[in-house]
Amino acid sequence: MFLVPVFLLFILVSVSAEPIHVSIRNNGPRQVDYAAAADALRTKYGYFPASQSRKRQSTAGIGIVDQNTDASYFATVSIGTPAQSFDVILDTGSSDLWVADASCLSCSSSTPLFDTQSSSTLKTATGSNSETTIRYGSGAVAGTLSADTVSMGGFTVTGQTFLAVDQTTSSLLSGSVSGIMGLAFVQIASTQATPFWQALVNGNQLTSPEMSFWLARHRGETNVQPEESGGVFTLGGTNSSLFTGDIEFLNMPVSTPSFWLLELQALTVQGKSVALTTSGTTALSAIDTGTTLIGGPSDDVAAIWAQVSGAQQARGQQGLYTFPCSTNVAVTMSFGGKSWPINSTDMNLGPVTAGSNMCLGGIFDLTAGSNIPEGTGNPGWVVGATFLKNVYSVFRDSNPPAIGFAQLSSAAGGSGAGPSSNSSEPSLTSSVRTTTGTPGPTPSGSTTSSTNAAAKANIPWRVDLSILGLAVLSWLWFL
């Protein structure tokens, strides 16, 4: 995971009516263990191996960092008083916030650690319920429930509950990344704490109860650096310079929100429709910014690759498929409205081995090796960056919650008409507000605000978002 200094100079002034846009950075080339990443994702989604009363106030654009050629995306969060900054993976597929603390002996020497002794506002839980473990496909983290002032993109929540991690599975953290920020719903939080974004909504800090993503693509480029500008994460609304046309919103098809879910209703490969499984929950798709690939039910994935000449199951990499590198794989997905095409570059993860003419595909069998039958409540599909790089995505906390997609503008690397006439390039704006809360599901209290006049930038700078890419990094995203 990776160092992402987000450019945020927050000057207390006045409340901004615009969302805050955080730029995303992309990490450059690095060997990714996609089989391990697939296993991690299976565990994350329960496929275990067989063994608004007031007007919203503000918006923030946060730059995202793209790490290891679209493998992961992350942003910077500040914790404590005085503030300590950390790079965390932005993950709509989990709900807990955690960072490694100074007592973590299993953490790498390169991992920035939270110094609990230096924060005057830190509160630490005591007693039998103070220790918590969060399990991921790639391992687990354990630590102490804590509460402190947490800020991102100019927004602040006081008394935000998080896990100060003192134990991690070896190699779970990598590079400058110190933890994960879960952006799903409180119902799946291991800490049982209200996620940071929901605390902002509950505190009426946001202009609109929305968060939006543009995830940049660097796959297919040459001379990609370990970290690159990775897009923009917007809290409190959308960035109109990054999409064109209307945003197509679809309501979540579940009564109790947990993951961000939609129902996959149609899929084509090489221009041909694929008959999808529609019984039970197998059509439910978790829309997951913390995942690199797309995972689906065994029969559906087999049917997808059956449409690609020369495709076959990868040897020794359970659930993955290979295909001739010279083939452009054209896939579209529809969740009940428009059909959204996936760039063939995103479907090609590169040669299986150096010099091979067979490449790994971006869609894998999520249920391979699982002892959990399909249709038992787990999302049948997990839709990660392979798809999300091709759309502007919006997550809205409405009743019911909804997810929206729009065509990327030319400024965001899409084929759309481009930004509107009053916005020639993607830009970032930030404003600061503070919510006072307490550990648990419902933060409450007063708010203050300020505007960041210095945070505007032409191309989205970065707030780091890590999207599962390396075996290590990708594992983190599979939270």
mmCIF file with all atom_site columns, C-alpha atoms in Angstrom, residues 167-326:
data_model
loop_
_atom_site.group_PDB
_atom_site.id
_atom_site.type_symbol
_atom_site.label_atom_id
_atom_site.label_alt_id
_atom_site.label_comp_id
_atom_site.label_asym_id
_atom_site.label_entity_id
_atom_site.label_seq_id
_atom_site.pdbx_PDB_ins_code
_atom_site.Cartn_x
_atom_site.Cartn_y
_atom_site.Cartn_z
_atom_site.occupancy
_atom_site.B_iso_or_equiv
_atom_site.pdbx_formal_charge
_atom_site.auth_seq_id
_atom_site.auth_comp_id
_atom_site.auth_asym_id
_atom_site.auth_atom_id
_atom_site.pdbx_PDB_model_num
ATOM 1   C CA . GLN A 1 167 ? -0.804  -7.441  15.269  1.00 0.00 ? 167 GLN A CA 1
ATOM 2   C CA . THR A 1 168 ? -0.984  -8.186  11.567  1.00 0.00 ? 168 THR A CA 1
ATOM 3   C CA . THR A 1 169 ? -0.424  -11.222 9.417   1.00 0.00 ? 169 THR A CA 1
ATOM 4   C CA . SER A 1 170 ? 3.024   -11.076 7.866   1.00 0.00 ? 170 SER A CA 1
ATOM 5   C CA . SER A 1 171 ? 3.106   -8.933  4.724   1.00 0.00 ? 171 SER A CA 1
ATOM 6   C CA . LEU A 1 172 ? -0.509  -7.829  5.085   1.00 0.00 ? 172 LEU A CA 1
ATOM 7   C CA . LEU A 1 173 ? 0.707   -4.244  4.980   1.00 0.00 ? 173 LEU A CA 1
ATOM 8   C CA . SER A 1 174 ? 3.126   -3.065  2.321   1.00 0.00 ? 174 SER A CA 1
ATOM 9   C CA . GLY A 1 175 ? 4.861   0.145   1.398   1.00 0.00 ? 175 GLY A CA 1
ATOM 10  C CA . SER A 1 176 ? 3.503   3.316   2.936   1.00 0.00 ? 176 SER A CA 1
ATOM 11  C CA . VAL A 1 177 ? -0.019  2.012   3.508   1.00 0.00 ? 177 VAL A CA 1
ATOM 12  C CA . SER A 1 178 ? -0.885  1.823   7.199   1.00 0.00 ? 178 SER A CA 1
ATOM 13  C CA . GLY A 1 179 ? -4.456  0.561   7.128   1.00 0.00 ? 179 GLY A CA 1
ATOM 14  C CA . ILE A 1 180 ? -7.882  0.543   5.541   1.00 0.00 ? 180 ILE A CA 1
ATOM 15  C CA . MET A 1 181 ? -10.876 2.836   5.540   1.00 0.00 ? 181 MET A CA 1
ATOM 16  C CA . GLY A 1 182 ? -14.072 0.848   5.058   1.00 0.00 ? 182 GLY A CA 1
ATOM 17  C CA . LEU A 1 183 ? -16.796 2.683   3.129   1.00 0.00 ? 183 LEU A CA 1
ATOM 18  C CA . ALA A 1 184 ? -19.648 0.168   3.322   1.00 0.00 ? 184 ALA A CA 1
ATOM 19  C CA . PHE A 1 185 ? -22.393 0.106   5.977   1.00 0.00 ? 185 PHE A CA 1
ATOM 20  C CA . VAL A 1 186 ? -22.177 -0.264  9.751   1.00 0.00 ? 186 VAL A CA 1
ATOM 21  C CA . GLN A 1 187 ? -24.022 -3.613  9.617   1.00 0.00 ? 187 GLN A CA 1
ATOM 22  C CA . ILE A 1 188 ? -20.836 -5.400  8.526   1.00 0.00 ? 188 ILE A CA 1
ATOM 23  C CA . ALA A 1 189 ? -18.376 -3.497  10.747  1.00 0.00 ? 189 ALA A CA 1
ATOM 24  C CA . SER A 1 190 ? -16.371 -5.829  12.989  1.00 0.00 ? 190 SER A CA 1
ATOM 25  C CA . THR A 1 191 ? -15.855 -2.899  15.361  1.00 0.00 ? 191 THR A CA 1
ATOM 26  C CA . GLN A 1 192 ? -19.621 -2.182  15.311  1.00 0.00 ? 192 GLN A CA 1
ATOM 27  C CA . ALA A 1 193 ? -18.686 1.465   14.778  1.00 0.00 ? 193 ALA A CA 1
ATOM 28  C CA . THR A 1 194 ? -20.292 3.902   12.370  1.00 0.00 ? 194 THR A CA 1
ATOM 29  C CA . PRO A 1 195 ? -18.021 4.221   9.322   1.00 0.00 ? 195 PRO A CA 1
ATOM 30  C CA . PHE A 1 196 ? -16.383 7.611   8.781   1.00 0.00 ? 196 PHE A CA 1
ATOM 31  C CA . TRP A 1 197 ? -18.510 8.449   5.726   1.00 0.00 ? 197 TRP A CA 1
ATOM 32  C CA . GLN A 1 198 ? -21.751 7.614   7.546   1.00 0.00 ? 198 GLN A CA 1
ATOM 33  C CA . ALA A 1 199 ? -20.685 9.814   10.456  1.00 0.00 ? 199 ALA A CA 1
ATOM 34  C CA . LEU A 1 200 ? -20.328 12.684  7.984   1.00 0.00 ? 200 LEU A CA 1
ATOM 35  C CA . VAL A 1 201 ? -23.826 12.024  6.644   1.00 0.00 ? 201 VAL A CA 1
ATOM 36  C CA . ASN A 1 202 ? -25.287 11.752  10.152  1.00 0.00 ? 202 ASN A CA 1
ATOM 37  C CA . GLY A 1 203 ? -23.552 14.992  11.109  1.00 0.00 ? 203 GLY A CA 1
ATOM 38  C CA . ASN A 1 204 ? -25.034 16.829  8.115   1.00 0.00 ? 204 ASN A CA 1
ATOM 39  C CA . GLN A 1 205 ? -21.570 17.713  6.896   1.00 0.00 ? 205 GLN A CA 1
ATOM 40  C CA . LEU A 1 206 ? -22.116 16.788  3.257   1.00 0.00 ? 206 LEU A CA 1
ATOM 41  C CA . THR A 1 207 ? -23.849 18.802  0.559   1.00 0.00 ? 207 THR A CA 1
ATOM 42  C CA . SER A 1 208 ? -25.312 15.513  -0.637  1.00 0.00 ? 208 SER A CA 1
ATOM 43  C CA . PRO A 1 209 ? -25.156 12.081  1.047   1.00 0.00 ? 209 PRO A CA 1
ATOM 44  C CA . GLU A 1 210 ? -22.949 10.779  -1.741  1.00 0.00 ? 210 GLU A CA 1
ATOM 45  C CA . MET A 1 211 ? -19.399 9.672   -2.420  1.00 0.00 ? 211 MET A CA 1
ATOM 46  C CA . SER A 1 212 ? -18.068 9.308   -5.934  1.00 0.00 ? 212 SER A CA 1
ATOM 47  C CA . PHE A 1 213 ? -15.064 7.761   -7.645  1.00 0.00 ? 213 PHE A CA 1
ATOM 48  C CA . TRP A 1 214 ? -13.055 8.208   -10.778 1.00 0.00 ? 214 TRP A CA 1
ATOM 49  C CA . LEU A 1 215 ? -10.433 5.451   -10.825 1.00 0.00 ? 215 LEU A CA 1
ATOM 50  C CA . ALA A 1 216 ? -7.740  6.205   -13.377 1.00 0.00 ? 216 ALA A CA 1
ATOM 51  C CA . ARG A 1 217 ? -6.215  3.578   -15.680 1.00 0.00 ? 217 ARG A CA 1
ATOM 52  C CA . HIS A 1 218 ? -2.469  3.114   -16.171 1.00 0.00 ? 218 HIS A CA 1
ATOM 53  C CA . ARG A 1 219 ? -2.547  -0.487  -17.368 1.00 0.00 ? 219 ARG A CA 1
ATOM 54  C CA . GLY A 1 220 ? -1.293  -0.652  -20.931 1.00 0.00 ? 220 GLY A CA 1
ATOM 55  C CA . GLU A 1 221 ? 0.976   2.375   -20.549 1.00 0.00 ? 221 GLU A CA 1
ATOM 56  C CA . THR A 1 222 ? 4.772   2.290   -20.640 1.00 0.00 ? 222 THR A CA 1
ATOM 57  C CA . ASN A 1 223 ? 7.155   3.534   -17.960 1.00 0.00 ? 223 ASN A CA 1
ATOM 58  C CA . VAL A 1 224 ? 4.480   3.429   -15.273 1.00 0.00 ? 224 VAL A CA 1
ATOM 59  C CA . GLN A 1 225 ? 5.834   4.508   -11.901 1.00 0.00 ? 225 GLN A CA 1
ATOM 60  C CA . PRO A 1 226 ? 5.096   2.687   -8.628  1.00 0.00 ? 226 PRO A CA 1
ATOM 61  C CA . GLU A 1 227 ? 2.677   5.466   -7.736  1.00 0.00 ? 227 GLU A CA 1
ATOM 62  C CA . GLU A 1 228 ? 0.729   7.530   -10.236 1.00 0.00 ? 228 GLU A CA 1
ATOM 63  C CA . SER A 1 229 ? -2.188  9.949   -10.109 1.00 0.00 ? 229 SER A CA 1
ATOM 64  C CA . GLY A 1 230 ? -5.066  7.572   -9.634  1.00 0.00 ? 230 GLY A CA 1
ATOM 65  C CA . GLY A 1 231 ? -8.232  9.622   -9.988  1.00 0.00 ? 231 GLY A CA 1
ATOM 66  C CA . VAL A 1 232 ? -10.518 11.493  -7.630  1.00 0.00 ? 232 VAL A CA 1
ATOM 67  C CA . PHE A 1 233 ? -12.601 10.482  -4.620  1.00 0.00 ? 233 PHE A CA 1
ATOM 68  C CA . THR A 1 234 ? -15.402 12.988  -3.980  1.00 0.00 ? 234 THR A CA 1
ATOM 69  C CA . LEU A 1 235 ? -17.135 13.236  -0.620  1.00 0.00 ? 235 LEU A CA 1
ATOM 70  C CA . GLY A 1 236 ? -20.499 14.988  -0.600  1.00 0.00 ? 236 GLY A CA 1
ATOM 71  C CA . GLY A 1 237 ? -21.440 14.910  -4.272  1.00 0.00 ? 237 GLY A CA 1
ATOM 72  C CA . THR A 1 238 ? -19.958 14.509  -7.731  1.00 0.00 ? 238 THR A CA 1
ATOM 73  C CA . ASN A 1 239 ? -17.403 16.199  -9.971  1.00 0.00 ? 239 ASN A CA 1
ATOM 74  C CA . SER A 1 240 ? -19.140 17.191  -13.209 1.00 0.00 ? 240 SER A CA 1
ATOM 75  C CA . SER A 1 241 ? -15.838 17.530  -15.066 1.00 0.00 ? 241 SER A CA 1
ATOM 76  C CA . LEU A 1 242 ? -15.251 13.791  -14.742 1.00 0.00 ? 242 LEU A CA 1
ATOM 77  C CA . PHE A 1 243 ? -18.392 12.452  -16.420 1.00 0.00 ? 243 PHE A CA 1
ATOM 78  C CA . THR A 1 244 ? -20.705 13.265  -19.275 1.00 0.00 ? 244 THR A CA 1
ATOM 79  C CA . GLY A 1 245 ? -24.450 12.741  -19.617 1.00 0.00 ? 245 GLY A CA 1
ATOM 80  C CA . ASP A 1 246 ? -26.729 11.582  -16.828 1.00 0.00 ? 246 ASP A CA 1
ATOM 81  C CA . ILE A 1 247 ? -25.815 9.426   -13.857 1.00 0.00 ? 247 ILE A CA 1
ATOM 82  C CA . GLU A 1 248 ? -27.914 6.264   -13.966 1.00 0.00 ? 248 GLU A CA 1
ATOM 83  C CA . PHE A 1 249 ? -28.903 5.481   -10.373 1.00 0.00 ? 249 PHE A CA 1
ATOM 84  C CA . LEU A 1 250 ? -30.136 2.029   -9.407  1.00 0.00 ? 250 LEU A CA 1
ATOM 85  C CA . ASN A 1 251 ? -31.613 1.260   -5.990  1.00 0.00 ? 251 ASN A CA 1
ATOM 86  C CA . MET A 1 252 ? -30.002 -1.456  -3.926  1.00 0.00 ? 252 MET A CA 1
ATOM 87  C CA . PRO A 1 253 ? -32.194 -4.601  -4.052  1.00 0.00 ? 253 PRO A CA 1
ATOM 88  C CA . VAL A 1 254 ? -31.924 -5.397  -0.329  1.00 0.00 ? 254 VAL A CA 1
ATOM 89  C CA . SER A 1 255 ? -33.857 -4.108  2.669   1.00 0.00 ? 255 SER A CA 1
ATOM 90  C CA . THR A 1 256 ? -30.917 -4.017  5.090   1.00 0.00 ? 256 THR A CA 1
ATOM 91  C CA . PRO A 1 257 ? -27.750 -2.455  3.668   1.00 0.00 ? 257 PRO A CA 1
ATOM 92  C CA . SER A 1 258 ? -24.441 -4.209  4.284   1.00 0.00 ? 258 SER A CA 1
ATOM 93  C CA . PHE A 1 259 ? -22.246 -4.200  1.212   1.00 0.00 ? 259 PHE A CA 1
ATOM 94  C CA . TRP A 1 260 ? -22.977 -1.842  -1.682  1.00 0.00 ? 260 TRP A CA 1
ATOM 95  C CA . LEU A 1 261 ? -25.040 -4.212  -3.841  1.00 0.00 ? 261 LEU A CA 1
ATOM 96  C CA . LEU A 1 262 ? -26.674 -4.256  -7.263  1.00 0.00 ? 262 LEU A CA 1
ATOM 97  C CA . GLU A 1 263 ? -28.182 -7.105  -9.257  1.00 0.00 ? 263 GLU A CA 1
ATOM 98  C CA . LEU A 1 264 ? -26.264 -8.122  -12.362 1.00 0.00 ? 264 LEU A CA 1
ATOM 99  C CA . GLN A 1 265 ? -28.912 -8.575  -15.039 1.00 0.00 ? 265 GLN A CA 1
ATOM 100 C CA . ALA A 1 266 ? -27.031 -8.885  -18.318 1.00 0.00 ? 266 ALA A CA 1
ATOM 101 C CA . LEU A 1 267 ? -23.529 -9.556  -19.577 1.00 0.00 ? 267 LEU A CA 1
ATOM 102 C CA . THR A 1 268 ? -22.090 -9.903  -23.066 1.00 0.00 ? 268 THR A CA 1
ATOM 103 C CA . VAL A 1 269 ? -18.770 -11.287 -24.268 1.00 0.00 ? 269 VAL A CA 1
ATOM 104 C CA . GLN A 1 270 ? -17.472 -10.691 -27.786 1.00 0.00 ? 270 GLN A CA 1
ATOM 105 C CA . GLY A 1 271 ? -20.901 -9.290  -28.626 1.00 0.00 ? 271 GLY A CA 1
ATOM 106 C CA . LYS A 1 272 ? -22.799 -12.382 -27.468 1.00 0.00 ? 272 LYS A CA 1
ATOM 107 C CA . SER A 1 273 ? -25.140 -12.538 -24.465 1.00 0.00 ? 273 SER A CA 1
ATOM 108 C CA . VAL A 1 274 ? -24.236 -14.891 -21.631 1.00 0.00 ? 274 VAL A CA 1
ATOM 109 C CA . ALA A 1 275 ? -27.058 -16.657 -19.785 1.00 0.00 ? 275 ALA A CA 1
ATOM 110 C CA . LEU A 1 276 ? -26.546 -15.680 -16.145 1.00 0.00 ? 276 LEU A CA 1
ATOM 111 C CA . THR A 1 277 ? -27.607 -17.381 -12.927 1.00 0.00 ? 277 THR A CA 1
ATOM 112 C CA . THR A 1 278 ? -30.547 -15.445 -11.474 1.00 0.00 ? 278 THR A CA 1
ATOM 113 C CA . SER A 1 279 ? -31.799 -17.599 -8.587  1.00 0.00 ? 279 SER A CA 1
ATOM 114 C CA . GLY A 1 280 ? -31.350 -16.626 -4.953  1.00 0.00 ? 280 GLY A CA 1
ATOM 115 C CA . THR A 1 281 ? -28.631 -14.098 -4.278  1.00 0.00 ? 281 THR A CA 1
ATOM 116 C CA . THR A 1 282 ? -26.243 -15.308 -6.959  1.00 0.00 ? 282 THR A CA 1
ATOM 117 C CA . ALA A 1 283 ? -27.059 -12.298 -9.130  1.00 0.00 ? 283 ALA A CA 1
ATOM 118 C CA . LEU A 1 284 ? -26.231 -9.855  -6.320  1.00 0.00 ? 284 LEU A CA 1
ATOM 119 C CA . SER A 1 285 ? -23.043 -7.951  -7.059  1.00 0.00 ? 285 SER A CA 1
ATOM 120 C CA . ALA A 1 286 ? -20.912 -6.177  -4.463  1.00 0.00 ? 286 ALA A CA 1
ATOM 121 C CA . ILE A 1 287 ? -19.523 -2.988  -6.017  1.00 0.00 ? 287 ILE A CA 1
ATOM 122 C CA . ASP A 1 288 ? -16.094 -2.932  -4.409  1.00 0.00 ? 288 ASP A CA 1
ATOM 123 C CA . THR A 1 289 ? -13.426 -0.243  -4.859  1.00 0.00 ? 289 THR A CA 1
ATOM 124 C CA . GLY A 1 290 ? -11.111 -2.357  -2.712  1.00 0.00 ? 290 GLY A CA 1
ATOM 125 C CA . THR A 1 291 ? -10.973 -5.164  -5.258  1.00 0.00 ? 291 THR A CA 1
ATOM 126 C CA . THR A 1 292 ? -8.907  -5.350  -8.434  1.00 0.00 ? 292 THR A CA 1
ATOM 127 C CA . LEU A 1 293 ? -10.796 -7.988  -10.405 1.00 0.00 ? 293 LEU A CA 1
ATOM 128 C CA . ILE A 1 294 ? -14.328 -9.217  -11.107 1.00 0.00 ? 294 ILE A CA 1
ATOM 129 C CA . GLY A 1 295 ? -15.386 -12.467 -9.449  1.00 0.00 ? 295 GLY A CA 1
ATOM 130 C CA . GLY A 1 296 ? -18.526 -14.464 -10.193 1.00 0.00 ? 296 GLY A CA 1
ATOM 131 C CA . PRO A 1 297 ? -20.278 -17.842 -9.855  1.00 0.00 ? 297 PRO A CA 1
ATOM 132 C CA . SER A 1 298 ? -18.549 -20.877 -11.389 1.00 0.00 ? 298 SER A CA 1
ATOM 133 C CA . ASP A 1 299 ? -21.079 -21.588 -14.135 1.00 0.00 ? 299 ASP A CA 1
ATOM 134 C CA . ASP A 1 300 ? -21.367 -17.957 -15.191 1.00 0.00 ? 300 ASP A CA 1
ATOM 135 C CA . VAL A 1 301 ? -17.616 -17.428 -15.336 1.00 0.00 ? 301 VAL A CA 1
ATOM 136 C CA . ALA A 1 302 ? -17.156 -20.638 -17.317 1.00 0.00 ? 302 ALA A CA 1
ATOM 137 C CA . ALA A 1 303 ? -19.841 -19.452 -19.761 1.00 0.00 ? 303 ALA A CA 1
ATOM 138 C CA . ILE A 1 304 ? -18.080 -16.107 -20.135 1.00 0.00 ? 304 ILE A CA 1
ATOM 139 C CA . TRP A 1 305 ? -14.727 -17.621 -21.049 1.00 0.00 ? 305 TRP A CA 1
ATOM 140 C CA . ALA A 1 306 ? -16.383 -20.178 -23.322 1.00 0.00 ? 306 ALA A CA 1
ATOM 141 C CA . GLN A 1 307 ? -17.086 -17.238 -25.654 1.00 0.00 ? 307 GLN A CA 1
ATOM 142 C CA . VAL A 1 308 ? -13.363 -16.435 -25.973 1.00 0.00 ? 308 VAL A CA 1
ATOM 143 C CA . SER A 1 309 ? -11.498 -18.603 -28.455 1.00 0.00 ? 309 SER A CA 1
ATOM 144 C CA . GLY A 1 310 ? -8.575  -20.405 -26.850 1.00 0.00 ? 310 GLY A CA 1
ATOM 145 C CA . ALA A 1 311 ? -9.516  -19.493 -23.272 1.00 0.00 ? 311 ALA A CA 1
ATOM 146 C CA . GLN A 1 312 ? -8.982  -22.120 -20.576 1.00 0.00 ? 312 GLN A CA 1
ATOM 147 C CA . GLN A 1 313 ? -8.712  -22.495 -16.825 1.00 0.00 ? 313 GLN A CA 1
ATOM 148 C CA . ALA A 1 314 ? -5.307  -21.461 -15.532 1.00 0.00 ? 314 ALA A CA 1
ATOM 149 C CA . ARG A 1 315 ? -3.186  -24.306 -14.238 1.00 0.00 ? 315 ARG A CA 1
ATOM 150 C CA . GLY A 1 316 ? -2.334  -24.047 -10.572 1.00 0.00 ? 316 GLY A CA 1
ATOM 151 C CA . GLN A 1 317 ? -4.280  -20.799 -10.128 1.00 0.00 ? 317 GLN A CA 1
ATOM 152 C CA . GLN A 1 318 ? -7.670  -21.837 -8.870  1.00 0.00 ? 318 GLN A CA 1
ATOM 153 C CA . GLY A 1 319 ? -10.548 -19.993 -10.481 1.00 0.00 ? 319 GLY A CA 1
ATOM 154 C CA . LEU A 1 320 ? -8.465  -17.908 -12.889 1.00 0.00 ? 320 LEU A CA 1
ATOM 155 C CA . TYR A 1 321 ? -8.656  -18.194 -16.674 1.00 0.00 ? 321 TYR A CA 1
ATOM 156 C CA . THR A 1 322 ? -6.133  -17.603 -19.431 1.00 0.00 ? 322 THR A CA 1
ATOM 157 C CA . PHE A 1 323 ? -6.626  -16.618 -23.062 1.00 0.00 ? 323 PHE A CA 1
ATOM 158 C CA . PRO A 1 324 ? -4.383  -15.810 -26.066 1.00 0.00 ? 324 PRO A CA 1
ATOM 159 C CA . CYS A 1 325 ? -2.684  -12.472 -25.415 1.00 0.00 ? 325 CYS A CA 1
ATOM 160 C CA . SER A 1 326 ? -3.425  -11.406 -28.990 1.00 0.00 ? 326 SER A CA 1
#
